[in-house]
PDB file of C-alpha atoms in Angstrom:
ATOM      1  CA  UNK X   1       0.036  -0.026   0.013  1.00 49.00           C
ATOM      2  CA  UNK X   2       1.292   3.379  -1.038  1.00 50.00           C
ATOM      3  CA  UNK X   3       0.971   6.144   1.816  1.00 50.00           C
ATOM      4  CA  UNK X   4       0.089   9.483   0.336  1.00 52.00           C
ATOM      5  CA  UNK X   5       1.155  12.766   1.914  1.00 49.00           C
ATOM      6  CA  UNK X   6      -1.081  15.821   1.704  1.00 52.00           C
ATOM      7  CA  UNK X   7      -0.007  19.445   1.793  1.00 50.00           C
ATOM      8  CA  UNK X   8      -1.201  20.721   5.290  1.00 48.00           C
ATOM      9  CA  UNK X   9      -1.736  24.297   3.731  1.00 49.00           C
ATOM     10  CA  UNK X  10      -4.616  22.978   1.853  1.00 50.00           C
ATOM     11  CA  UNK X  11      -6.578  22.472   5.071  1.00 48.00           C
ATOM     12  CA  UNK X  12      -6.340  26.309   5.915  1.00 50.00           C
ATOM     13  CA  UNK X  13      -9.486  28.361   5.329  1.00 51.00           C
ATOM     14  CA  UNK X  14      -9.229  30.519   2.408  1.00 53.00           C
ATOM     15  CA  UNK X  15      -9.512  34.363   3.057  1.00 54.00           C
ATOM     16  CA  UNK X  16     -12.943  35.602   1.934  1.00 55.00           C
ATOM     17  CA  UNK X  17     -12.821  38.353  -0.629  1.00 57.00           C
ATOM     18  CA  UNK X  18     -12.320  41.827   0.829  1.00 56.00           C
ATOM     19  CA  UNK X  19     -11.231  40.629   4.067  1.00 53.00           C
ATOM     20  CA  UNK X  20      -8.069  42.455   5.657  1.00 54.00           C
ATOM     21  CA  UNK X  21      -4.506  40.844   5.105  1.00 51.00           C
ATOM     22  CA  UNK X  22      -3.371  38.554   7.969  1.00 49.00           C
ATOM     23  CA  UNK X  23      -1.428  40.403  10.549  1.00 47.00           C
ATOM     24  CA  UNK X  24       2.168  39.802  11.386  1.00 41.00           C
ATOM     25  CA  UNK X  25       4.190  40.149  14.608  1.00 44.00           C
ATOM     26  CA  UNK X  26       7.121  41.483  12.569  1.00 35.00           C
ATOM     27  CA  UNK X  27       7.626  45.362  12.499  1.00 41.00           C
ATOM     28  CA  UNK X  28      10.153  46.895  10.212  1.00 38.00           C
ATOM     29  CA  UNK X  29      13.205  48.535  12.016  1.00 36.00           C
ATOM     30  CA  UNK X  30      13.074  52.403  12.492  1.00 38.00           C
ATOM     31  CA  UNK X  31      15.506  54.157  10.054  1.00 35.00           C
ATOM     32  CA  UNK X  32      16.907  56.151  12.982  1.00 38.00           C
ATOM     33  CA  UNK X  33      17.675  53.106  15.195  1.00 41.00           C
ATOM     34  CA  UNK X  34      21.251  52.143  15.932  1.00 45.00           C
ATOM     35  CA  UNK X  35      21.931  48.496  14.925  1.00 45.00           C
ATOM     36  CA  UNK X  36      23.974  46.056  16.932  1.00 44.00           C
ATOM     37  CA  UNK X  37      27.739  45.654  16.156  1.00 46.00           C
ATOM     38  CA  UNK X  38      29.765  42.431  16.467  1.00 41.00           C
ATOM     39  CA  UNK X  39      32.355  44.647  18.310  1.00 47.00           C
ATOM     40  CA  UNK X  40      31.966  44.508  22.152  1.00 44.00           C
ATOM     41  CA  UNK X  41      30.950  47.883  23.613  1.00 53.00           C
ATOM     42  CA  UNK X  42      30.297  49.283  20.146  1.00 56.00           C
ATOM     43  CA  UNK X  43      26.633  49.798  19.392  1.00 54.00           C
ATOM     44  CA  UNK X  44      26.971  50.499  15.749  1.00 51.00           C
ATOM     45  CA  UNK X  45      26.021  53.057  13.034  1.00 45.00           C
ATOM     46  CA  UNK X  46      22.700  54.745  12.497  1.00 42.00           C
ATOM     47  CA  UNK X  47      21.119  57.665  10.498  1.00 39.00           C
ATOM     48  CA  UNK X  48      20.865  60.741  12.667  1.00 43.00           C
ATOM     49  CA  UNK X  49      19.214  63.787  11.069  1.00 43.00           C
ATOM     50  CA  UNK X  50      20.330  62.557   7.760  1.00 41.00           C
ATOM     51  CA  UNK X  51      24.036  61.883   8.818  1.00 44.00           C
ATOM     52  CA  UNK X  52      25.799  58.839   9.603  1.00 45.00           C
ATOM     53  CA  UNK X  53      26.956  58.672  13.353  1.00 50.00           C
ATOM     54  CA  UNK X  54      28.787  56.050  15.336  1.00 85.00           C
ATOM     55  CA  UNK X  55      28.027  55.204  18.757  1.00 91.00           C
ATOM     56  CA  UNK X  56      29.710  53.239  21.694  1.00 90.00           C
ATOM     57  CA  UNK X  57      27.814  51.749  24.518  1.00 91.00           C
ATOM     58  CA  UNK X  58      29.022  53.068  27.958  1.00 92.00           C
ATOM     59  CA  UNK X  59      27.468  51.429  30.952  1.00 92.00           C
ATOM     60  CA  UNK X  60      24.985  53.770  32.805  1.00 89.00           C
ATOM     61  CA  UNK X  61      25.155  56.268  29.809  1.00 88.00           C
ATOM     62  CA  UNK X  62      23.708  54.120  27.074  1.00 91.00           C
ATOM     63  CA  UNK X  63      24.733  54.770  23.409  1.00 92.00           C
ATOM     64  CA  UNK X  64      26.991  57.747  23.302  1.00 93.00           C
ATOM     65  CA  UNK X  65      28.152  59.263  20.077  1.00 93.00           C
ATOM     66  CA  UNK X  66      31.923  59.065  19.405  1.00 95.00           C
ATOM     67  CA  UNK X  67      33.783  62.196  18.220  1.00 95.00           C
ATOM     68  CA  UNK X  68      34.575  62.456  14.499  1.00 93.00           C
ATOM     69  CA  UNK X  69      38.214  62.590  13.422  1.00 94.00           C
ATOM     70  CA  UNK X  70      37.374  65.904  11.897  1.00 94.00           C
ATOM     71  CA  UNK X  71      36.549  67.262  15.362  1.00 96.00           C
ATOM     72  CA  UNK X  72      39.450  65.700  16.882  1.00 96.00           C
ATOM     73  CA  UNK X  73      41.981  67.095  14.386  1.00 94.00           C
ATOM     74  CA  UNK X  74      40.485  70.491  14.481  1.00 96.00           C
ATOM     75  CA  UNK X  75      40.588  70.536  18.378  1.00 97.00           C
ATOM     76  CA  UNK X  76      44.152  69.619  18.055  1.00 95.00           C
ATOM     77  CA  UNK X  77      44.880  72.516  15.684  1.00 96.00           C
ATOM     78  CA  UNK X  78      43.147  74.912  18.079  1.00 97.00           C
ATOM     79  CA  UNK X  79      45.262  73.463  21.030  1.00 97.00           C
ATOM     80  CA  UNK X  80      48.339  74.123  18.990  1.00 94.00           C
ATOM     81  CA  UNK X  81      47.288  77.711  18.302  1.00 96.00           C
ATOM     82  CA  UNK X  82      46.527  78.292  22.048  1.00 96.00           C
ATOM     83  CA  UNK X  83      49.909  76.843  23.154  1.00 94.00           C
ATOM     84  CA  UNK X  84      51.804  78.610  20.614  1.00 93.00           C
ATOM     85  CA  UNK X  85      50.439  82.023  21.601  1.00 94.00           C
ATOM     86  CA  UNK X  86      51.139  81.211  25.381  1.00 91.00           C
ATOM     87  CA  UNK X  87      54.572  79.807  24.749  1.00 91.00           C
ATOM     88  CA  UNK X  88      55.417  82.733  22.241  1.00 90.00           C
ATOM     89  CA  UNK X  89      54.566  85.288  24.946  1.00 88.00           C
ATOM     90  CA  UNK X  90      56.565  83.441  27.669  1.00 83.00           C
ATOM     91  CA  UNK X  91      59.529  82.865  25.280  1.00 83.00           C
ATOM     92  CA  UNK X  92      59.531  86.510  24.209  1.00 85.00           C
ATOM     93  CA  UNK X  93      59.840  87.654  27.850  1.00 81.00           C
ATOM     94  CA  UNK X  94      62.665  85.231  28.640  1.00 77.00           C
ATOM     95  CA  UNK X  95      64.552  86.363  25.543  1.00 78.00           C
ATOM     96  CA  UNK X  96      64.314  89.747  26.447  1.00 79.00           C
ATOM     97  CA  UNK X  97      65.808  88.920  29.968  1.00 74.00           C
ATOM     98  CA  UNK X  98      68.574  86.877  28.542  1.00 73.00           C
ATOM     99  CA  UNK X  99      69.515  89.784  26.024  1.00 73.00           C
ATOM    100  CA  UNK X 100      69.515  92.126  28.924  1.00 71.00           C
ATOM    101  CA  UNK X 101      71.840  89.852  30.821  1.00 66.00           C
ATOM    102  CA  UNK X 102      74.173  89.588  27.718  1.00 65.00           C
ATOM    103  CA  UNK X 103      74.335  93.330  27.439  1.00 68.00           C
ATOM    104  CA  UNK X 104      76.125  93.664  30.604  1.00 64.00           C
ATOM    105  CA  UNK X 105      78.791  90.975  29.834  1.00 61.00           C
ATOM    106  CA  UNK X 106      82.000  91.971  31.261  1.00 61.00           C
ATOM    107  CA  UNK X 107      83.989  89.602  28.876  1.00 62.00           C
ATOM    108  CA  UNK X 108      84.480  86.670  31.395  1.00 61.00           C
ATOM    109  CA  UNK X 109      81.744  84.658  29.405  1.00 61.00           C
ATOM    110  CA  UNK X 110      79.701  84.355  32.404  1.00 64.00           C
ATOM    111  CA  UNK X 111      76.750  85.792  30.832  1.00 62.00           C
ATOM    112  CA  UNK X 112      76.907  83.554  27.794  1.00 65.00           C
ATOM    113  CA  UNK X 113      76.945  80.649  30.197  1.00 67.00           C
ATOM    114  CA  UNK X 114      74.048  81.960  31.995  1.00 67.00           C
ATOM    115  CA  UNK X 115      72.198  82.552  28.771  1.00 67.00           C
ATOM    116  CA  UNK X 116      72.769  78.964  27.627  1.00 72.00           C
ATOM    117  CA  UNK X 117      71.676  77.487  30.889  1.00 76.00           C
ATOM    118  CA  UNK X 118      68.549  79.731  30.628  1.00 73.00           C
ATOM    119  CA  UNK X 119      67.784  78.473  27.127  1.00 75.00           C
ATOM    120  CA  UNK X 120      67.917  74.945  28.453  1.00 79.00           C
ATOM    121  CA  UNK X 121      65.679  75.785  31.406  1.00 80.00           C
ATOM    122  CA  UNK X 122      63.321  77.594  29.036  1.00 82.00           C
ATOM    123  CA  UNK X 123      62.922  74.481  26.763  1.00 82.00           C
ATOM    124  CA  UNK X 124      62.345  72.381  29.842  1.00 85.00           C
ATOM    125  CA  UNK X 125      59.800  74.610  31.154  1.00 86.00           C
ATOM    126  CA  UNK X 126      57.949  74.934  27.802  1.00 86.00           C
ATOM    127  CA  UNK X 127      57.777  71.103  27.755  1.00 88.00           C
ATOM    128  CA  UNK X 128      56.378  70.916  31.181  1.00 90.00           C
ATOM    129  CA  UNK X 129      53.535  73.672  30.148  1.00 91.00           C
ATOM    130  CA  UNK X 130      52.601  71.591  27.117  1.00 92.00           C
ATOM    131  CA  UNK X 131      52.405  68.309  29.124  1.00 92.00           C
ATOM    132  CA  UNK X 132      50.673  69.961  32.238  1.00 94.00           C
ATOM    133  CA  UNK X 133      48.173  71.516  29.727  1.00 95.00           C
ATOM    134  CA  UNK X 134      47.239  68.178  28.113  1.00 94.00           C
ATOM    135  CA  UNK X 135      47.297  66.054  31.464  1.00 95.00           C
ATOM    136  CA  UNK X 136      45.684  68.393  33.747  1.00 95.00           C
ATOM    137  CA  UNK X 137      42.932  69.504  31.556  1.00 97.00           C
ATOM    138  CA  UNK X 138      42.094  66.099  30.204  1.00 97.00           C
ATOM    139  CA  UNK X 139      42.437  64.439  33.564  1.00 96.00           C
ATOM    140  CA  UNK X 140      40.125  66.790  35.470  1.00 96.00           C
ATOM    141  CA  UNK X 141      37.883  68.123  32.702  1.00 97.00           C
ATOM    142  CA  UNK X 142      38.254  65.583  30.080  1.00 97.00           C
ATOM    143  CA  UNK X 143      39.072  68.278  27.442  1.00 97.00           C
ATOM    144  CA  UNK X 144      41.456  70.908  26.553  1.00 97.00           C
ATOM    145  CA  UNK X 145      40.462  74.330  25.042  1.00 97.00           C
ATOM    146  CA  UNK X 146      40.328  72.907  21.618  1.00 97.00           C
ATOM    147  CA  UNK X 147      38.208  69.918  22.489  1.00 97.00           C
ATOM    148  CA  UNK X 148      35.774  72.258  24.610  1.00 97.00           C
ATOM    149  CA  UNK X 149      35.398  74.374  21.443  1.00 97.00           C
ATOM    150  CA  UNK X 150      34.794  71.408  19.265  1.00 97.00           C
ATOM    151  CA  UNK X 151      32.420  69.760  21.835  1.00 96.00           C
ATOM    152  CA  UNK X 152      34.859  66.748  22.271  1.00 97.00           C
ATOM    153  CA  UNK X 153      35.327  65.075  25.547  1.00 97.00           C
ATOM    154  CA  UNK X 154      37.786  62.297  26.815  1.00 97.00           C
ATOM    155  CA  UNK X 155      36.166  59.677  28.977  1.00 97.00           C
ATOM    156  CA  UNK X 156      36.477  56.235  30.536  1.00 96.00           C
ATOM    157  CA  UNK X 157      34.588  53.674  28.548  1.00 94.00           C
ATOM    158  CA  UNK X 158      33.554  51.710  31.584  1.00 93.00           C
ATOM    159  CA  UNK X 159      31.542  54.751  33.346  1.00 93.00           C
ATOM    160  CA  UNK X 160      31.801  57.796  31.139  1.00 94.00           C
ATOM    161  CA  UNK X 161      33.568  59.727  33.750  1.00 96.00           C
ATOM    162  CA  UNK X 162      36.608  61.940  33.140  1.00 96.00           C
ATOM    163  CA  UNK X 163      39.878  59.927  33.056  1.00 97.00           C
ATOM    164  CA  UNK X 164      41.563  61.475  36.175  1.00 96.00           C
ATOM    165  CA  UNK X 165      44.984  63.005  36.345  1.00 95.00           C
ATOM    166  CA  UNK X 166      46.875  59.541  36.321  1.00 95.00           C
ATOM    167  CA  UNK X 167      45.126  58.562  32.976  1.00 96.00           C
ATOM    168  CA  UNK X 168      45.650  62.207  31.802  1.00 95.00           C
ATOM    169  CA  UNK X 169      49.496  61.919  32.316  1.00 95.00           C
ATOM    170  CA  UNK X 170      49.540  58.484  30.791  1.00 95.00           C
ATOM    171  CA  UNK X 171      47.550  59.361  27.836  1.00 96.00           C
ATOM    172  CA  UNK X 172      50.035  62.146  26.671  1.00 94.00           C
ATOM    173  CA  UNK X 173      53.000  59.832  27.242  1.00 91.00           C
ATOM    174  CA  UNK X 174      53.239  58.561  23.564  1.00 91.00           C
ATOM    175  CA  UNK X 175      52.833  61.885  21.720  1.00 92.00           C
ATOM    176  CA  UNK X 176      54.835  63.664  24.358  1.00 89.00           C
ATOM    177  CA  UNK X 177      57.783  61.262  24.125  1.00 89.00           C
ATOM    178  CA  UNK X 178      57.721  61.229  20.362  1.00 89.00           C
ATOM    179  CA  UNK X 179      57.922  65.099  20.410  1.00 85.00           C
ATOM    180  CA  UNK X 180      61.146  64.825  22.223  1.00 85.00           C
ATOM    181  CA  UNK X 181      63.048  63.139  19.321  1.00 88.00           C
ATOM    182  CA  UNK X 182      64.883  65.731  17.512  1.00 84.00           C
ATOM    183  CA  UNK X 183      63.983  66.348  13.868  1.00 86.00           C
ATOM    184  CA  UNK X 184      61.705  63.508  13.265  1.00 89.00           C
ATOM    185  CA  UNK X 185      59.733  63.207  16.472  1.00 90.00           C
ATOM    186  CA  UNK X 186      56.914  65.134  15.184  1.00 89.00           C
ATOM    187  CA  UNK X 187      56.306  62.305  12.597  1.00 93.00           C
ATOM    188  CA  UNK X 188      55.656  59.933  15.437  1.00 92.00           C
ATOM    189  CA  UNK X 189      53.438  62.424  17.154  1.00 93.00           C
ATOM    190  CA  UNK X 190      51.383  62.907  13.971  1.00 93.00           C
ATOM    191  CA  UNK X 191      51.036  59.297  13.354  1.00 94.00           C
ATOM    192  CA  UNK X 192      49.809  58.839  17.060  1.00 94.00           C
ATOM    193  CA  UNK X 193      46.969  61.482  16.474  1.00 93.00           C
ATOM    194  CA  UNK X 194      45.741  59.959  13.208  1.00 93.00           C
ATOM    195  CA  UNK X 195      46.026  56.287  14.574  1.00 94.00           C
ATOM    196  CA  UNK X 196      42.192  56.196  15.537  1.00 94.00           C
ATOM    197  CA  UNK X 197      41.501  56.107  11.803  1.00 91.00           C
ATOM    198  CA  UNK X 198      42.971  52.593  11.628  1.00 90.00           C
ATOM    199  CA  UNK X 199      41.708  51.265  15.185  1.00 91.00           C
ATOM    200  CA  UNK X 200      40.311  47.845  14.414  1.00 87.00           C
ATOM    201  CA  UNK X 201      38.174  47.917  17.707  1.00 86.00           C
ATOM    202  CA  UNK X 202      35.553  50.099  16.554  1.00 85.00           C
ATOM    203  CA  UNK X 203      36.056  52.485  19.371  1.00 90.00           C
ATOM    204  CA  UNK X 204      38.188  54.993  17.241  1.00 92.00           C
ATOM    205  CA  UNK X 205      40.834  54.773  19.910  1.00 94.00           C
ATOM    206  CA  UNK X 206      44.298  56.283  19.128  1.00 95.00           C
ATOM    207  CA  UNK X 207      47.621  54.684  20.531  1.00 95.00           C
ATOM    208  CA  UNK X 208      47.429  57.168  23.437  1.00 95.00           C
ATOM    209  CA  UNK X 209      43.840  56.352  24.113  1.00 96.00           C
ATOM    210  CA  UNK X 210      44.575  52.535  24.396  1.00 95.00           C
ATOM    211  CA  UNK X 211      47.299  53.187  26.748  1.00 95.00           C
ATOM    212  CA  UNK X 212      45.214  55.202  28.983  1.00 96.00           C
ATOM    213  CA  UNK X 213      42.096  53.245  28.290  1.00 95.00           C
ATOM    214  CA  UNK X 214      40.065  56.144  27.268  1.00 97.00           C
ATOM    215  CA  UNK X 215      37.565  57.010  24.373  1.00 96.00           C
ATOM    216  CA  UNK X 216      36.706  60.239  22.787  1.00 97.00           C
ATOM    217  CA  UNK X 217      33.013  61.200  22.363  1.00 96.00           C
ATOM    218  CA  UNK X 218      31.154  64.216  21.375  1.00 95.00           C
ATOM    219  CA  UNK X 219      28.958  66.374  23.814  1.00 92.00           C
ATOM    220  CA  UNK X 220      27.136  68.107  20.822  1.00 86.00           C
ATOM    221  CA  UNK X 221      23.450  67.367  20.885  1.00 70.00           C
TER     222      UNK X 221
END
């Protein structure tokens, strides 16, 4: 005897003409929703006000928008201008003092020695000012003047709080140490600042961010 199998769909009641279509529990995703990502801690990419925005999930804060590379680079340029003006004024005063000391040289060479030591001291003090500017402002406020203007903030990825002075100091180690290398150090500093563009974690972290375990987000609405 041959057993015959029937399609179970043939037992369903046909829909009478003019009846509404059967409902479904599925709903289309909102175009402004932020889809999930395979990277831990990274929410993903979504359309916000017609623009593509990237987010990171921070415990207790939800999805927070990461700062763009444009924001970060412009903030760095602004900081360079701010520091350049401050150091320029400081060095102008120092040079005037050293020149005054040299004008009273009695021929013994003592004034030249003092001037050389003053120059070394000036360079050292300039580096301390730059380092303190970065470490203190990022550590306590999460932002330098440039970052504040560009609405960018450095925070801890585990809670969204400012890094603290310890992480602020550590964060500037790599670009700061690279800058000390004569002639070519600026190349290492530049590469450090553009390193977020090739970060594979999805958090857009630069080398200095990874060392200090920080992320850079935007405070813009």
